[in-house]
mmCIF file of C-alpha atoms in Angstrom:
data_model
loop_
_atom_site.group_PDB
_atom_site.id
_atom_site.type_symbol
_atom_site.label_atom_id
_atom_site.label_comp_id
_atom_site.label_asym_id
_atom_site.label_seq_id
_atom_site.Cartn_x
_atom_site.Cartn_y
_atom_site.Cartn_z
ATOM 1 C CA MET A 864 0.009 0.031 0.091
ATOM 2 C CA THR A 865 1.516 2.968 -1.002
ATOM 3 C CA VAL A 866 2.532 5.382 2.245
ATOM 4 C CA PRO A 867 0.109 8.851 2.375
ATOM 5 C CA GLY A 868 3.079 11.281 1.778
ATOM 6 C CA LEU A 869 4.311 9.591 -1.237
ATOM 7 C CA ALA A 870 -0.110 9.238 -2.911
ATOM 8 C CA GLU A 871 0.062 13.214 -3.272
ATOM 9 C CA ALA A 872 3.685 13.233 -5.002
ATOM 10 C CA ALA A 873 2.060 9.439 -7.269
ATOM 11 C CA ASP A 874 -0.971 12.043 -8.257
ATOM 12 C CA ARG A 875 1.793 14.982 -8.991
ATOM 13 C CA PHE A 876 3.967 12.819 -10.528
ATOM 14 C CA ASP A 877 0.945 11.362 -12.558
ATOM 15 C CA ARG A 878 0.439 14.768 -14.158
ATOM 16 C CA ALA A 879 3.689 16.402 -14.598
ATOM 17 C CA LEU A 880 3.980 12.817 -16.742
ATOM 18 C CA ALA A 881 0.941 13.029 -18.715
ATOM 19 C CA ALA A 882 1.809 16.955 -18.804
ATOM 20 C CA VAL A 883 5.439 14.661 -20.451
ATOM 21 C CA ASP A 884 6.782 18.159 -17.546
ATOM 22 C CA THR A 885 10.176 16.678 -16.894
ATOM 23 C CA PRO A 886 11.070 20.107 -14.443
ATOM 24 C CA ALA A 887 7.968 19.729 -12.604
ATOM 25 C CA ALA A 888 8.860 15.057 -12.603
ATOM 26 C CA THR A 889 12.146 15.674 -11.764
ATOM 27 C CA ALA A 890 11.374 18.265 -8.714
ATOM 28 C CA VAL A 891 8.567 15.755 -7.322
ATOM 29 C CA ILE A 892 11.083 12.974 -7.102
ATOM 30 C CA GLY A 893 13.740 15.285 -5.831
ATOM 31 C CA GLU A 894 11.350 16.410 -2.977
ATOM 32 C CA LEU A 895 10.665 12.926 -2.111
ATOM 33 C CA LEU A 896 13.853 11.682 -1.259
ATOM 34 C CA ASP A 897 15.336 15.433 0.682
ATOM 35 C CA ARG A 898 12.199 15.015 3.345
ATOM 36 C CA GLY A 899 14.169 10.510 3.480
ATOM 37 C CA GLU A 900 12.084 8.608 1.970
ATOM 38 C CA ASP A 901 13.129 5.247 0.669
ATOM 39 C CA PRO A 902 14.706 5.412 -2.392
ATOM 40 C CA VAL A 903 13.273 2.012 -3.127
ATOM 41 C CA ALA A 904 9.291 3.071 -2.722
ATOM 42 C CA VAL A 905 9.711 6.552 -4.869
ATOM 43 C CA LEU A 906 11.173 4.081 -8.114
ATOM 44 C CA VAL A 907 8.240 1.353 -7.244
ATOM 45 C CA GLU A 908 5.299 3.530 -6.124
ATOM 46 C CA VAL A 909 6.561 6.866 -7.195
ATOM 47 C CA ILE A 910 7.380 5.913 -11.022
ATOM 48 C CA ALA A 911 6.735 2.612 -11.586
ATOM 49 C CA ALA A 912 3.402 3.052 -10.896
ATOM 50 C CA ALA A 913 2.584 6.427 -12.637
ATOM 51 C CA GLN A 914 4.554 4.105 -15.447
ATOM 52 C CA ARG A 915 2.436 1.308 -15.477
ATOM 53 C CA SER A 916 -0.830 3.813 -16.135
ATOM 54 C CA VAL A 917 1.187 5.563 -19.333
ATOM 55 C CA GLY A 918 1.052 1.681 -20.802
ATOM 56 C CA LEU A 919 -2.474 1.419 -20.055
ATOM 57 C CA ARG A 920 -3.164 4.953 -21.468
ATOM 58 C CA TRP A 921 -1.449 3.443 -24.406
ATOM 59 C CA GLN A 922 -3.787 0.645 -24.517
ATOM 60 C CA ARG A 923 -6.943 1.927 -23.947
ATOM 61 C CA GLY A 924 -6.027 4.000 -26.871
ATOM 62 C CA GLU A 925 -6.790 7.062 -24.974
ATOM 63 C CA TRP A 926 -2.843 7.904 -26.257
ATOM 64 C CA PRO A 927 -0.421 7.396 -29.083
ATOM 65 C CA VAL A 928 2.683 6.103 -29.568
ATOM 66 C CA ALA A 929 4.056 9.490 -29.417
ATOM 67 C CA ARG A 930 3.063 10.633 -26.673
ATOM 68 C CA GLU A 931 3.469 6.986 -24.519
ATOM 69 C CA HIS A 932 7.895 7.481 -25.885
ATOM 70 C CA ALA A 933 7.588 10.930 -24.481
ATOM 71 C CA ALA A 934 5.887 10.379 -21.473
ATOM 72 C CA THR A 935 8.628 7.590 -20.508
ATOM 73 C CA GLY A 936 11.791 9.431 -21.220
ATOM 74 C CA VAL A 937 9.603 12.002 -17.959
ATOM 75 C CA SER A 938 9.628 8.604 -16.348
ATOM 76 C CA ALA A 939 13.917 8.108 -16.768
ATOM 77 C CA ALA A 940 14.579 11.361 -16.775
ATOM 78 C CA ALA A 941 13.359 10.679 -13.020
ATOM 79 C CA VAL A 942 14.957 7.468 -12.279
ATOM 80 C CA GLU A 943 17.972 9.291 -13.134
ATOM 81 C CA VAL A 944 17.609 11.482 -10.135
ATOM 82 C CA VAL A 945 17.078 8.925 -7.892
ATOM 83 C CA ALA A 946 20.295 7.047 -9.408
ATOM 84 C CA ARG A 947 22.210 10.417 -8.572
ATOM 85 C CA HIS A 948 21.029 9.632 -4.565
ATOM 86 C CA VAL A 949 21.865 5.891 -4.454
ATOM 87 C CA ARG A 950 25.525 6.508 -6.261
ATOM 88 C CA ARG A 951 26.013 8.831 -2.867
ATOM 89 C CA LEU A 952 24.956 5.695 -0.125
ATOM 90 C CA PRO A 953 28.176 3.208 0.293
ATOM 91 C CA VAL A 954 28.325 0.429 -0.901
ATOM 92 C CA THR A 955 28.499 -2.574 1.495
ATOM 93 C CA ARG A 956 27.516 -5.631 -0.604
ATOM 94 C CA GLY A 957 28.955 -7.427 -4.043
ATOM 95 C CA ARG A 958 28.662 -6.339 -7.499
ATOM 96 C CA VAL A 959 25.907 -7.164 -9.777
ATOM 97 C CA VAL A 960 25.061 -6.988 -13.632
ATOM 98 C CA VAL A 961 22.068 -5.832 -14.847
ATOM 99 C CA ALA A 962 21.150 -5.809 -18.001
ATOM 100 C CA CYS A 963 18.253 -5.958 -21.187
ATOM 101 C CA ALA A 964 18.144 -9.267 -23.259
ATOM 102 C CA GLU A 965 19.145 -8.448 -26.590
ATOM 103 C CA ARG A 966 15.884 -6.885 -29.235
ATOM 104 C CA GLU A 967 14.641 -5.770 -25.735
ATOM 105 C CA TRP A 968 14.160 -1.732 -25.934
ATOM 106 C CA HIS A 969 12.615 -1.164 -23.151
ATOM 107 C CA ALA A 970 15.170 -0.116 -21.279
ATOM 108 C CA LEU A 971 12.988 1.754 -17.606
ATOM 109 C CA PRO A 972 12.375 -1.316 -15.403
ATOM 110 C CA ALA A 973 16.073 -2.429 -15.636
ATOM 111 C CA MET A 974 16.683 0.515 -14.451
ATOM 112 C CA LEU A 975 14.815 0.699 -11.817
ATOM 113 C CA ILE A 976 15.769 -3.108 -10.456
ATOM 114 C CA GLY A 977 20.007 -1.534 -10.582
ATOM 115 C CA HIS A 978 19.001 1.730 -8.491
ATOM 116 C CA ALA A 979 17.259 -0.778 -6.321
ATOM 117 C CA LEU A 980 19.385 -2.882 -5.905
ATOM 118 C CA ARG A 981 22.350 0.121 -5.358
ATOM 119 C CA ALA A 982 20.667 1.886 -2.995
ATOM 120 C CA ASN A 983 20.625 -1.749 -0.637
ATOM 121 C CA GLY A 984 24.132 -1.212 -0.984
ATOM 122 C CA TRP A 985 24.908 -3.692 -3.815
ATOM 123 C CA ASP A 986 28.178 -2.425 -6.901
ATOM 124 C CA VAL A 987 25.931 -2.183 -9.485
ATOM 125 C CA THR A 988 26.587 -2.360 -13.531
ATOM 126 C CA LEU A 989 23.718 -0.855 -15.397
ATOM 127 C CA LEU A 990 24.567 -2.576 -19.705
ATOM 128 C CA GLY A 991 21.192 -1.362 -20.647
ATOM 129 C CA ALA A 992 19.301 -1.633 -23.673
ATOM 130 C CA SER A 993 19.046 -4.883 -26.140
ATOM 131 C CA THR A 994 22.890 -6.283 -24.457
ATOM 132 C CA THR A 995 24.115 -8.542 -26.651
ATOM 133 C CA THR A 996 25.893 -12.567 -25.554
ATOM 134 C CA ALA A 997 28.754 -10.770 -26.169
ATOM 135 C CA ARG A 998 29.230 -7.815 -24.969
ATOM 136 C CA LEU A 999 27.578 -9.967 -21.725
ATOM 137 C CA ASN A 1000 30.658 -11.908 -22.152
ATOM 138 C CA ARG A 1001 32.818 -9.196 -22.190
ATOM 139 C CA TYR A 1002 31.596 -7.577 -19.285
ATOM 140 C CA LEU A 1003 31.397 -10.812 -16.995
ATOM 141 C CA HIS A 1004 35.349 -11.721 -18.162
ATOM 142 C CA ASP A 1005 35.492 -8.244 -16.863
ATOM 143 C CA LEU A 1006 33.691 -7.903 -14.015
ATOM 144 C CA GLY A 1007 33.373 -11.024 -12.325
ATOM 145 C CA PRO A 1008 30.442 -9.838 -10.644
ATOM 146 C CA ASP A 1009 28.858 -11.844 -8.022
ATOM 147 C CA ALA A 1010 24.790 -11.592 -10.115
ATOM 148 C CA ALA A 1011 23.325 -11.163 -13.301
ATOM 149 C CA ALA A 1012 19.932 -10.006 -13.860
ATOM 150 C CA VAL A 1013 18.466 -10.248 -17.059
ATOM 151 C CA SER A 1014 14.874 -8.188 -18.007
ATOM 152 C CA CYS A 1015 12.145 -8.993 -20.889
ATOM 153 C CA SER A 1016 9.578 -6.727 -21.210
ATOM 154 C CA VAL A 1017 8.791 -8.587 -24.580
ATOM 155 C CA LEU A 1018 8.047 -11.986 -25.243
ATOM 156 C CA GLY A 1019 10.397 -11.623 -28.336
ATOM 157 C CA ALA A 1020 13.140 -11.141 -26.319
ATOM 158 C CA LEU A 1021 13.052 -14.456 -24.312
ATOM 159 C CA PRO A 1022 14.535 -16.539 -26.744
ATOM 160 C CA ALA A 1023 17.251 -14.371 -26.199
ATOM 161 C CA GLY A 1024 17.193 -14.392 -22.758
ATOM 162 C CA ARG A 1025 17.974 -17.629 -22.382
ATOM 163 C CA ARG A 1026 21.419 -17.266 -24.118
ATOM 164 C CA PHE A 1027 21.868 -14.427 -21.683
ATOM 165 C CA ILE A 1028 21.232 -16.721 -18.859
ATOM 166 C CA GLU A 1029 23.615 -19.751 -21.242
ATOM 167 C CA ALA A 1030 26.428 -16.617 -20.858
ATOM 168 C CA ALA A 1031 26.240 -16.456 -17.642
ATOM 169 C CA THR A 1032 25.962 -19.999 -15.870
ATOM 170 C CA ALA A 1033 28.080 -21.794 -17.838
ATOM 171 C CA ALA A 1034 30.488 -18.613 -15.651
ATOM 172 C CA GLY A 1035 29.202 -19.867 -12.744
ATOM 173 C CA ILE A 1036 27.389 -17.350 -12.280
ATOM 174 C CA PRO A 1037 23.665 -17.217 -10.334
ATOM 175 C CA VAL A 1038 20.866 -15.594 -12.333
ATOM 176 C CA LEU A 1039 18.032 -13.234 -10.885
ATOM 177 C CA ALA A 1040 15.343 -13.092 -14.534
ATOM 178 C CA GLY A 1041 12.572 -10.998 -14.610
ATOM 179 C CA GLY A 1042 10.137 -8.236 -16.030
ATOM 180 C CA SER A 1043 6.490 -9.010 -17.531
ATOM 181 C CA ALA A 1044 7.457 -11.138 -20.382
ATOM 182 C CA PHE A 1045 8.584 -13.579 -18.231
ATOM 183 C CA GLY A 1046 5.382 -14.090 -16.126
ATOM 184 C CA PRO A 1047 3.284 -14.155 -12.928
ATOM 185 C CA ASP A 1048 5.521 -16.622 -11.499
ATOM 186 C CA PRO A 1049 8.810 -17.925 -11.716
ATOM 187 C CA ALA A 1050 7.669 -20.750 -14.270
ATOM 188 C CA ARG A 1051 8.997 -19.301 -17.681
ATOM 189 C CA ALA A 1052 12.438 -18.133 -15.146
ATOM 190 C CA LEU A 1053 13.397 -21.300 -14.223
ATOM 191 C CA ALA A 1054 12.686 -23.412 -17.684
ATOM 192 C CA LEU A 1055 15.136 -21.132 -19.222
ATOM 193 C CA GLY A 1056 17.389 -21.585 -16.534
ATOM 194 C CA ALA A 1057 17.503 -18.808 -13.823
ATOM 195 C CA THR A 1058 18.843 -18.548 -10.578
ATOM 196 C CA ALA A 1059 15.558 -17.060 -9.341
ATOM 197 C CA TRP A 1060 12.869 -14.581 -10.699
ATOM 198 C CA ALA A 1061 11.187 -11.439 -9.177
ATOM 199 C CA PRO A 1062 8.286 -9.861 -10.032
ATOM 200 C CA GLY A 1063 9.353 -6.707 -8.354
ATOM 201 C CA ALA A 1064 12.213 -4.295 -7.344
ATOM 202 C CA TYR A 1065 11.390 -5.814 -3.516
ATOM 203 C CA SER A 1066 11.333 -9.012 -4.300
ATOM 204 C CA ALA A 1067 14.732 -8.468 -6.333
ATOM 205 C CA ILE A 1068 15.942 -7.148 -3.479
ATOM 206 C CA ASP A 1069 14.990 -10.527 -1.607
ATOM 207 C CA ALA A 1070 16.196 -12.593 -4.008
ATOM 208 C CA VAL A 1071 19.194 -11.415 -4.696
ATOM 209 C CA ALA A 1072 20.348 -11.358 -1.094
ATOM 210 C CA LYS A 1073 19.687 -15.385 -1.503
ATOM 211 C CA LEU A 1074 21.685 -16.209 -4.604
ATOM 212 C CA PRO A 1075 23.967 -19.014 -4.758
ATOM 213 C CA ALA A 1076 27.791 -17.904 -4.827
ATOM 214 C CA VAL A 1077 28.265 -20.331 -7.649
ATOM 215 C CA VAL A 1078 25.813 -22.149 -9.704
ATOM 216 C CA PRO A 1079 26.031 -25.061 -12.566
ATOM 217 C CA ALA A 1080 25.146 -23.953 -16.607
ATOM 218 C CA ALA A 1081 22.361 -23.908 -18.174
ATOM 219 C CA SER A 1082 20.772 -27.406 -18.196
ATOM 220 C CA PRO A 1083 20.090 -27.597 -21.891
ATOM 221 C CA LEU A 1084 16.268 -26.833 -23.039
ATOM 222 C CA PRO A 1085 13.529 -29.818 -24.350
ATOM 223 C CA ALA A 1086 15.057 -30.104 -27.799
ATOM 224 C CA ALA A 1087 12.358 -31.236 -30.196
ATOM 225 C CA PRO A 1088 10.094 -27.831 -29.109
ATOM 226 C CA ALA A 1089 13.692 -25.862 -29.106
ATOM 227 C CA ALA A 1090 14.453 -26.984 -32.470
ATOM 228 C CA GLU A 1091 11.276 -26.120 -33.334
ATOM 229 C CA GLN A 1092 11.169 -22.776 -32.290
ATOM 230 C CA ALA A 1093 14.518 -21.625 -34.371
ATOM 231 C CA GLU A 1094 13.295 -23.028 -36.990
ATOM 232 C CA LEU A 1095 9.973 -20.615 -36.221
ATOM 233 C CA GLU A 1096 12.776 -17.131 -35.963
ATOM 234 C CA GLN A 1097 13.910 -18.296 -39.170
ATOM 235 C CA ALA A 1098 10.539 -18.592 -40.692
ATOM 236 C CA HIS A 1099 9.056 -15.602 -39.077
ATOM 237 C CA GLN A 1100 9.361 -12.752 -41.274
ATOM 238 C CA ARG A 1101 7.661 -15.188 -44.556
ATOM 239 C CA LEU A 1102 5.121 -15.873 -41.020
ATOM 240 C CA VAL A 1103 4.471 -12.124 -40.934
ATOM 241 C CA ALA A 1104 4.679 -11.457 -44.363
ATOM 242 C CA GLY A 1105 2.095 -14.242 -44.656
ATOM 243 C CA LEU A 1106 0.007 -12.779 -41.899
ATOM 244 C CA ARG A 1107 -0.121 -9.464 -43.864
ATOM 245 C CA THR A 1108 -1.563 -9.827 -46.510
ATOM 246 C CA THR A 1109 -4.191 -11.895 -44.998
ATOM 247 C CA TRP A 1110 -5.356 -11.529 -41.646
ATOM 248 C CA THR A 1111 -8.381 -8.946 -42.648
ATOM 249 C CA LEU A 1112 -7.178 -5.949 -40.189
ATOM 250 C CA ALA A 1113 -3.422 -5.927 -41.686
ATOM 251 C CA ALA A 1114 -4.700 -5.800 -45.441
ATOM 252 C CA ASP A 1115 -6.995 -3.150 -44.179
ATOM 253 C CA VAL A 1116 -5.367 -0.965 -42.840
ATOM 254 C CA LEU A 1117 -1.938 -1.860 -44.113
ATOM 255 C CA VAL A 1118 -1.629 -2.277 -47.401
ATOM 256 C CA ASP A 1119 -5.294 -0.894 -48.628
ATOM 257 C CA ALA A 1120 -6.010 1.685 -46.552
ATOM 258 C CA PRO A 1121 -3.715 3.251 -45.362
ATOM 259 C CA VAL A 1122 -4.796 6.538 -44.347
ATOM 260 C CA VAL A 1123 -5.958 5.517 -40.780
ATOM 261 C CA VAL A 1124 -5.927 6.819 -37.488
ATOM 262 C CA ASP A 1125 -2.433 6.032 -36.597
ATOM 263 C CA SER A 1126 -3.214 4.117 -32.891
ATOM 264 C CA LEU A 1127 -4.320 0.917 -35.701
ATOM 265 C CA GLN A 1128 -1.808 1.115 -38.103
ATOM 266 C CA ALA A 1129 0.157 0.891 -35.356
ATOM 267 C CA VAL A 1130 -1.320 -2.427 -33.235
ATOM 268 C CA ALA A 1131 -2.495 -3.337 -36.839
ATOM 269 C CA LYS A 1132 2.215 -3.218 -37.368
ATOM 270 C CA ASP A 1133 2.789 -5.088 -34.087
ATOM 271 C CA VAL A 1134 0.163 -7.352 -33.705
ATOM 272 C CA LEU A 1135 2.099 -10.045 -36.248
ATOM 273 C CA ASN A 1136 4.852 -9.938 -34.521
ATOM 274 C CA GLN A 1137 3.857 -10.679 -31.164
ATOM 275 C CA VAL A 1138 1.649 -13.701 -32.338
ATOM 276 C CA LEU A 1139 5.208 -15.242 -33.780
ATOM 277 C CA HIS A 1140 6.932 -14.023 -30.344
ATOM 278 C CA ALA A 1141 4.188 -15.543 -28.223
ATOM 279 C CA VAL A 1142 4.106 -18.744 -30.164
ATOM 280 C CA SER A 1143 8.026 -18.986 -29.883
ATOM 281 C CA ALA A 1144 8.090 -18.385 -25.742
ATOM 282 C CA ALA A 1145 5.505 -21.040 -25.581
ATOM 283 C CA LEU A 1146 8.172 -23.224 -27.171
ATOM 284 C CA LEU A 1147 11.079 -22.844 -25.433
ATOM 285 C CA THR A 1148 9.539 -22.057 -22.515
ATOM 286 C CA GLY A 1149 6.841 -25.201 -21.467
ATOM 287 C CA ASP A 1150 4.032 -22.886 -21.205
ATOM 288 C CA PRO A 1151 1.482 -22.048 -23.179
ATOM 289 C CA ARG A 1152 -0.906 -19.241 -22.054
ATOM 290 C CA PRO A 1153 1.978 -16.143 -23.629
ATOM 291 C CA ILE A 1154 -1.143 -17.403 -26.710
ATOM 292 C CA PRO A 1155 -3.976 -16.816 -24.569
ATOM 293 C CA GLU A 1156 -2.323 -13.759 -23.268
ATOM 294 C CA THR A 1157 -1.573 -11.941 -26.732
ATOM 295 C CA ALA A 1158 -4.906 -13.139 -27.801
ATOM 296 C CA ALA A 1159 -7.416 -11.213 -24.408
ATOM 297 C CA TRP A 1160 -3.924 -8.507 -25.087
ATOM 298 C CA LEU A 1161 -5.232 -8.177 -29.117
ATOM 299 C CA ALA A 1162 -8.658 -8.137 -28.401
ATOM 300 C CA ASP A 1163 -8.631 -4.939 -25.830
ATOM 301 C CA LEU A 1164 -6.372 -3.746 -28.058
ATOM 302 C CA LEU A 1165 -8.494 -3.418 -30.674
ATOM 303 C CA ALA A 1166 -11.997 -2.835 -28.503
ATOM 304 C CA ALA A 1167 -10.619 0.548 -27.408
ATOM 305 C CA ARG A 1168 -9.623 1.776 -30.813
ATOM 306 C CA GLY A 1169 -13.488 0.463 -32.124
ATOM 307 C CA ALA A 1170 -12.032 -2.161 -34.243
ATOM 308 C CA GLU A 1171 -14.251 -5.186 -34.486
ATOM 309 C CA VAL A 1172 -12.644 -7.965 -31.283
ATOM 310 C CA ARG A 1173 -14.090 -10.970 -34.299
ATOM 311 C CA LEU A 1174 -11.159 -10.795 -36.138
ATOM 312 C CA VAL A 1175 -9.082 -11.931 -32.826
ATOM 313 C CA ALA A 1176 -10.421 -15.509 -34.155
ATOM 314 C CA GLU A 1177 -9.549 -15.163 -37.200
ATOM 315 C CA LEU A 1178 -5.902 -13.997 -36.677
ATOM 316 C CA GLY A 1179 -6.000 -17.396 -34.090
ATOM 317 C CA GLU A 1180 -7.179 -19.350 -36.872
ATOM 318 C CA LEU A 1181 -4.926 -18.348 -39.466
ATOM 319 C CA LEU A 1182 -2.416 -18.202 -37.631
ATOM 320 C CA ALA A 1183 -2.789 -22.278 -37.365
ATOM 321 C CA ALA A 1184 -3.421 -22.740 -41.075
ATOM 322 C CA GLY A 1185 0.007 -21.077 -41.310
ATOM 323 C CA LEU A 1186 2.569 -23.106 -38.701
ATOM 324 C CA GLY A 1187 1.540 -26.523 -41.001
ATOM 325 C CA ASP A 1188 4.971 -27.004 -41.203
ATOM 326 C CA PHE A 1189 5.633 -26.123 -37.791
ATOM 327 C CA PRO A 1190 3.379 -29.209 -35.955
ATOM 328 C CA LEU A 1191 3.669 -28.016 -32.032
ATOM 329 C CA ALA A 1192 3.109 -24.188 -32.586
ATOM 330 C CA ARG A 1193 0.057 -25.730 -34.263
ATOM 331 C CA GLU A 1194 -1.357 -28.027 -31.614
ATOM 332 C CA LEU A 1195 0.138 -24.791 -29.264
ATOM 333 C CA VAL A 1196 -2.180 -22.057 -31.344
ATOM 334 C CA VAL A 1197 -4.782 -24.473 -32.271
ATOM 335 C CA ALA A 1198 -4.599 -26.037 -28.389
ATOM 336 C CA HIS A 1199 -4.929 -22.537 -26.400
ATOM 337 C CA TRP A 1200 -5.195 -19.423 -28.555
ATOM 338 C CA ALA A 1201 -9.267 -19.372 -27.960
ATOM 339 C CA GLY A 1202 -8.666 -19.511 -24.401
ATOM 340 C CA GLY A 1203 -8.040 -16.213 -24.291
ATOM 341 C CA LEU A 1204 -11.249 -14.489 -26.146
ATOM 342 C CA VAL A 1205 -13.677 -15.916 -22.987
ATOM 343 C CA GLY A 1206 -16.115 -14.234 -22.526
ATOM 344 C CA THR A 1207 -15.446 -12.133 -25.938
ATOM 345 C CA GLU A 1208 -17.729 -11.042 -28.584
ATOM 346 C CA ARG A 1209 -16.729 -13.325 -31.233
#
């Protein structure tokens, strides 16, 4: 529960984000820290809470992508205020490398976790967005950290998240996994070989403190689904191109009628990649939930923008038909896509 002082500050911060007013937003954060508020509470209950509202405003069609990005920039500036504050605190624990997996460009969640760990005495090196395995290996070799933390906000980053985990555990370094792509419980993180999972900053602080000093290399993934996921990744662009010409929304918005509201175009472009990333994530982790979750997410996006929700069922049928060369993937879509449409109009 947000404490009263933070609740009032969170409202002011949210208004500053809505106005894209960076000076006002950073002033709110500076005032909180000056009066002695816990930096982790400021990160979680003010900045992260407001950032979740930003995402929901885009999902509901209230804000275009450009405004969402502008508000995120304000949040990043506010996080930097906290970063300057926590850098002045003493280092009392070991070193942690925090990074986003390759293809993960949402750096803010990793920044929040990194600064929360720094506030609790860890010496943190933040590698930023889309960290390649080669770059990670170089830092692991040069820094010799006690732990690594990987952030994945989008499902498309999970394959790279697995490579991150392989690289760190091969060196004996434990890995904490977090971010919305890992879902609401440890299942996906542990399936990919992570040492531990954390849903947020408070739990990340607890989890890192409990990590073992040395871990074995991550076990191999189940061979058949991992092989099909790799083949699916190779065929990604071909499959997207097929859906783009057959799914009614994509054909109308992106081909026949290019002048449509910006938000619906953005949805149509993004969705075709997202549905394949969901299938890929299900294959890789053995957790089918990304498929119905993506169908439900798409239904919400379309309903908020006045598009027909029946288009979600149509996309599921086209996706299953297009995956004829990928039997495990096709079976997952047939079994689980409709599960995300319960309660929606088809």
